[in-house]
Each structure stands twice: as structure tokens, then as C-alpha cells.
Coordinates of C-alpha atoms in Angstrom, one line a residue:
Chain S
X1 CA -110.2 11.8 187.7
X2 CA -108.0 14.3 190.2
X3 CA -109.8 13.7 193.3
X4 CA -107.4 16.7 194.7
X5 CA -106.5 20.3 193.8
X6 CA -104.0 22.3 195.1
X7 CA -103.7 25.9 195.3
X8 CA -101.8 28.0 194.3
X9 CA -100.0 25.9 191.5
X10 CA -97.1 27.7 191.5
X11 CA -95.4 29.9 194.4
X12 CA -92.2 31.3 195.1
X13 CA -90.9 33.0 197.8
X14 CA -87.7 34.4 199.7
X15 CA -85.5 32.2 201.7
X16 CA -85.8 32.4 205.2
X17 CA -90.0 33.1 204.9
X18 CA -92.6 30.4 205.5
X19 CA -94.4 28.4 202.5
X20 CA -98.1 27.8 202.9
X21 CA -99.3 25.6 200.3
X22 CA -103.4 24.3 200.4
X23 CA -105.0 21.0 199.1
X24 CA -109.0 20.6 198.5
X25 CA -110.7 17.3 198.1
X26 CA -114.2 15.6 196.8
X27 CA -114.9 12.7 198.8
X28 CA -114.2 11.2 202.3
X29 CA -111.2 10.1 202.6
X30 CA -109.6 7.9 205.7
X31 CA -106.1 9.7 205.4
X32 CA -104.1 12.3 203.5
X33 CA -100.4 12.6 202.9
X34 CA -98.4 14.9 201.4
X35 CA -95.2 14.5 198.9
X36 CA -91.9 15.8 197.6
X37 CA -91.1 15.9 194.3
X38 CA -87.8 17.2 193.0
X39 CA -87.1 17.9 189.7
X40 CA -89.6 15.1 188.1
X41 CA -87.8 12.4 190.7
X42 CA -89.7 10.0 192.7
X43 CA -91.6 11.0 194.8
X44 CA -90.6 11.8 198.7
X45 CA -93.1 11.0 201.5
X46 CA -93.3 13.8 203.8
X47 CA -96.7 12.9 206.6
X48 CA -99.8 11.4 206.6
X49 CA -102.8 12.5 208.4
X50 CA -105.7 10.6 209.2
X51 CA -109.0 11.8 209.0
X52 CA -109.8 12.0 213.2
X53 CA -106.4 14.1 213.2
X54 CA -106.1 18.0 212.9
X55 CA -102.6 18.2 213.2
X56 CA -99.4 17.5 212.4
X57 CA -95.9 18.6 212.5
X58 CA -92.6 17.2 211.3
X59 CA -89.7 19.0 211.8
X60 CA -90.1 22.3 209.8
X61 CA -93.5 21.1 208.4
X62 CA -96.5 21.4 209.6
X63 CA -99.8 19.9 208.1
X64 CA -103.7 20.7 209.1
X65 CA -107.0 18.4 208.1
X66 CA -110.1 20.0 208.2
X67 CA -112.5 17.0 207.0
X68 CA -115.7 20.3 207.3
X69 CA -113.8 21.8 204.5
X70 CA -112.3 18.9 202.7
X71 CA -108.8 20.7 202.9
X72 CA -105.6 20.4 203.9
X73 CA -102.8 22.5 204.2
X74 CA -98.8 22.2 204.5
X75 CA -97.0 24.8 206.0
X76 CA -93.1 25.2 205.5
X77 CA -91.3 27.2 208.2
X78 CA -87.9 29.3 207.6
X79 CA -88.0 27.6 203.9
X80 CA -84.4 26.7 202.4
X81 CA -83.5 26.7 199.0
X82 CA -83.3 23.0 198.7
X83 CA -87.0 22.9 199.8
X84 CA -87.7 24.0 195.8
X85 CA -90.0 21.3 194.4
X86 CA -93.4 20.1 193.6
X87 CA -95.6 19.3 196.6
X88 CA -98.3 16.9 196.0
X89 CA -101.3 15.5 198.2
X90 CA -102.6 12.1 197.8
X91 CA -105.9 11.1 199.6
X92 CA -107.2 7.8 199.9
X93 CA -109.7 6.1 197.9
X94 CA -111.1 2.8 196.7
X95 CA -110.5 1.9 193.4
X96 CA -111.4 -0.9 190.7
X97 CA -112.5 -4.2 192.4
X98 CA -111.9 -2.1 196.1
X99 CA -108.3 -1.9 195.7
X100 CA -107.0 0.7 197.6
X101 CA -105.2 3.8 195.6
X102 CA -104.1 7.3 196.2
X103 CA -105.7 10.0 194.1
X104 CA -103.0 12.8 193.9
X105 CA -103.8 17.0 193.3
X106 CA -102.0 18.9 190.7
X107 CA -99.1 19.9 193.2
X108 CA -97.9 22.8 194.0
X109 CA -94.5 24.2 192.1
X110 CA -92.2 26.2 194.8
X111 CA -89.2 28.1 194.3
X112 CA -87.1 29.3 196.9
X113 CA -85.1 32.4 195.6
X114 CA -81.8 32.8 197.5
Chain Z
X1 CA -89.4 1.0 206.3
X2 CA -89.6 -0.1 202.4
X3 CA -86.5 0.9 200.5
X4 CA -87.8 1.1 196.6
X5 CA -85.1 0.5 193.6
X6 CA -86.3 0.5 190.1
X7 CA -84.3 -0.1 186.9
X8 CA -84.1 1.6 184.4
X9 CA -84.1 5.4 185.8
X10 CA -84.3 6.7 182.1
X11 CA -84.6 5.2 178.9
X12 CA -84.8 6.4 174.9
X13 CA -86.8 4.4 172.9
X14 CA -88.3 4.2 169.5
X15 CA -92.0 4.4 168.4
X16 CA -93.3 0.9 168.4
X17 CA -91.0 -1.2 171.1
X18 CA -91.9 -2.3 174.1
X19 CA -90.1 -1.7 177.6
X20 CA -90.1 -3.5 180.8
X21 CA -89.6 -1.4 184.2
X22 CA -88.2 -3.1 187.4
X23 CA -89.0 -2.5 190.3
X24 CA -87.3 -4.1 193.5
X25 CA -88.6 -3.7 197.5
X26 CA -86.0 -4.2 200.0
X27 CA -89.1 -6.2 202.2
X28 CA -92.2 -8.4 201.6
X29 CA -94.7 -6.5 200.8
X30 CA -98.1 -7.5 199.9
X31 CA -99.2 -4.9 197.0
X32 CA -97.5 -2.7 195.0
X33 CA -98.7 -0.1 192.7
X34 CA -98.0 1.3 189.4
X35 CA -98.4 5.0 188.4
X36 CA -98.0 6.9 185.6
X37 CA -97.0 11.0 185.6
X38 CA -97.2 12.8 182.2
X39 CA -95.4 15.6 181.5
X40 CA -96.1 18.6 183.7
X41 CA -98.9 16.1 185.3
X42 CA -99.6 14.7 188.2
X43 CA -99.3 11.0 189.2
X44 CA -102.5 8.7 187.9
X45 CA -102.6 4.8 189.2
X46 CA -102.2 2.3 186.3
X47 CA -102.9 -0.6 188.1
X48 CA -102.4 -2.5 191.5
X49 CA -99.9 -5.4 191.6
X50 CA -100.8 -8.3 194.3
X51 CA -98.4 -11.3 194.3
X52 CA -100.2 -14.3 193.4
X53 CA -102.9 -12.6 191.5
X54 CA -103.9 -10.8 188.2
X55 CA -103.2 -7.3 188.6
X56 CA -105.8 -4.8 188.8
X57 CA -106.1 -2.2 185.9
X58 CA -107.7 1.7 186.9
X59 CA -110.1 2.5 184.0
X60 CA -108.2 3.4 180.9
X61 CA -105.6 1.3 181.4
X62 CA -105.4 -2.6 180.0
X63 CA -103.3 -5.2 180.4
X64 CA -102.6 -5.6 176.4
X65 CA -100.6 -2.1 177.1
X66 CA -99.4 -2.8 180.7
X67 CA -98.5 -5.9 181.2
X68 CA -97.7 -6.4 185.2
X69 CA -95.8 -9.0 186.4
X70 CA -95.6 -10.2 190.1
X71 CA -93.3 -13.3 190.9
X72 CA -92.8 -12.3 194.6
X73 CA -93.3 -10.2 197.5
X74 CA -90.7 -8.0 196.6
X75 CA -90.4 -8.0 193.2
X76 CA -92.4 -6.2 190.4
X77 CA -92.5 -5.2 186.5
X78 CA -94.2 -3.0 184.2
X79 CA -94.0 -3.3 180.5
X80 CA -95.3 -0.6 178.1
X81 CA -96.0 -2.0 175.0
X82 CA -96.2 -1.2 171.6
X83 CA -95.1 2.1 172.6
X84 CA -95.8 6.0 170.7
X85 CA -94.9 9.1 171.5
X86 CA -97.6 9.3 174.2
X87 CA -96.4 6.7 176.3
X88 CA -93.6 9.4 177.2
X89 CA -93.8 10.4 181.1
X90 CA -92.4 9.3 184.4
X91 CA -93.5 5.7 185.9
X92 CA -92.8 5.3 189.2
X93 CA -94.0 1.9 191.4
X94 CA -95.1 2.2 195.3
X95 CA -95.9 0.0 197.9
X96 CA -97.0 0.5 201.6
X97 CA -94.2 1.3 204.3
X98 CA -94.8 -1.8 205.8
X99 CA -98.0 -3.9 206.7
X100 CA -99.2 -2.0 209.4
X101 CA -99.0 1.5 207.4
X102 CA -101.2 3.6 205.3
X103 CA -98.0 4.9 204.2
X104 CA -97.3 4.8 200.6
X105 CA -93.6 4.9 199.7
X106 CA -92.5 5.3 196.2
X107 CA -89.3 4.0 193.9
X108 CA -87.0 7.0 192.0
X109 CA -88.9 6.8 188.8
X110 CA -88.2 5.9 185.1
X111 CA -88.3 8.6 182.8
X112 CA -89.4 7.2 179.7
X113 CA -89.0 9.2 176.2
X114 CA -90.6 7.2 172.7
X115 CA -89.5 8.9 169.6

């Protein structure tokens, strides 16, 4: 089962204007990371937060944790048309036998209008 | 960090065949993972690949379906058998960055399509 959803599921916006996009979660998780998809291509890894993290930025991106909440968000700054995609997040989790896998959300479509 | 190739990137096939998916890691990597996304979907794990080992399936996945191979530390493949219409999506194989990294790096993706 999705451990993740992402909200909203679809956005577009203007080039040029920031791109907030939010990710809740069920269980605890040790880390969360975040991912590019373009045009049903493999997927891009873009950060990972850990769970003892608040923060993080990357260039123009910029990620939050709040473990309370059991959310995440990715922000976007001065978004560029080639920043149209799906964004995923992928949390952590233990899966048959213990193995380690990622549970991913829905993702979030964005479109960049020109 | 892990460069991820896979072969084929796309691939028609008819109702009932079977395909194998490789996938190739430029390092030595000690798991590598399997994933399936459906169209419009997200990505769901099939099943976790360790070299050496039987790989492990995620519940409702078998390995009558998904056969896994795993010769090496690099080196991986998927087969998807008996295939039907259903079997149509993306599969796309991962594996850590490296060994000391939560960091899950994936391959391109092979777009399947069964008529």
C-alpha cells in the first residue's frame, strides 16, 4: 500500500514563480527523499532527508521534514519550464523478510507555462 | 555514485510472451531493486535482488511471474512472464548510491506495452 500522498496532484504555475509541492506519510520513517520524473522516464534523485533533519536545500530546491506532522514539503524557487514533471517522495520502510524498500506517494504533476 | 543502464528502454510485445529486462550498475553494489509503475501510477517494489541469494518478492508479486536473476554485483534481470495486457507499465531497477548511502538511485526505465 502507498505509504505516501502528495498534495496537490496536479499544479501548474507561471515561469519565474515558486512551486510548493507537500508529501504526508503513515509510519516512522528513518529518511525521505524526493524524485524527478520526466515524462514517464526514470526516475531522478533530487535530496534525501533524514528524520533528525528539518532542512534542506539544493540549489533552487528546498525540502522541510516535520516528523510531528508526518510531512514533507519541496519547494521550487524561480521555477523553469524544464522543471515540468512528476515529483515523487519515497520514505523508507521495511519490507518482506526486513528488506529495506521505499514506499513512494502519488507524485505531484507540474507544469510550468512559459 | 551508481550510474544505472537498463536494456531494453521500450519494447512491444504480444499477449502470452515473456520478456527479460537488463539492468547494468556501473559499481558493486550489494542490492538492487525492482519496481513496477502502471500507467498514470506510482512506483510499487516488485522484489529485492541480493547477489548470491533468492530474491525477495513484496506481497503480490511471485517469482513464477518475476523471475529475478542476480549473477553479480553489478548485474541484474527481470523477466515478466506469460505476459497480458496488464503487465503493461514502466519497470525501472535501483540500487543504493553506494554502500554508505540511503540514497536510492534509479536506471531510465523500460516501457513495456503487451497487446
Amino acid at each position: 500500500s502507498q505509504q505516501g500522498e502528495e498534495d496537490p496532484q496536479a499544479l501548474s504555475i507561471q515561469e519565474g514563480e515558486n512551486a510548493t509541492m507537500n508529501c504526508s506519510y503513515k509510519t516512522s520513517i528513518n529518511n525521505l527523499q524526493w524524485y524527478r520524473q520526466n515524462s514517464g522516464r526514470g526516475l531522478v534523485h533530487l535530496i534525501l532527508i533524514r528524520s533528525n533533519e528539518r532542512e534542506k536545500h539544493s540549489g533552487r530546491l528546498r525540502v522541510t521534514l516535520d516528523t510531528s506532522k508526518k510531512s514533507s514539503s519541496l519547494l521550487i524557487t524561480a521555477s523553469r519550464a524544464a522543471d515540468t514533471a512528476s515529483y515523487f517522495c519515497a520514505t523508507d520502510s521495511v519490507g518482506v523478510q526486513g528488506a529495506q524498500k521505499l514506499v513512494f506517494g502519488q507524485g505531484t504533476r507540474l507544469t510550468i507555462n512559459p | 555514485s551508481a550510474v544505472i543502464s537498463q536494456k531494453p528502454s521500450r519494447d512491444i510485445c504480444q499477449r502470452g510472451t515473456s520478456l527479460t529486462i537488463q539492468c547494468q550498475v556501473d559499481s558493486q553494489v550489494t542490492m538492487m531493486f525492482w519496481y513496477r509503475q502502471q500507467p498514470g501510477q506510482s512506483l510499487t517494489l516488485i522484489a529485492t535482488a541480493n547477489q548470491g541469494s533468492e530474491a525477495t518478492y513484496e506481497s503480490g508479486f511471485v517469482i513464477d511471474k518475476f523471475p529475478i536473476s542476480r549473477p553479480n554485483l553489478t548485474f541484474s534481470t527481470l523477466t515478466v512472464s506469460n505476459m497480458s495486457p496488464e503487465d503493461s507499465s514502466i519497470y525501472l531497477c535501483s540500487s543504493l548510491r553506494d554502500t554508505f548511502s540511503d540514497e536510492q538511485f534509479f536506471g531510465p526505465g523500460t516501457r513495456l506495452t503487451v497487446l
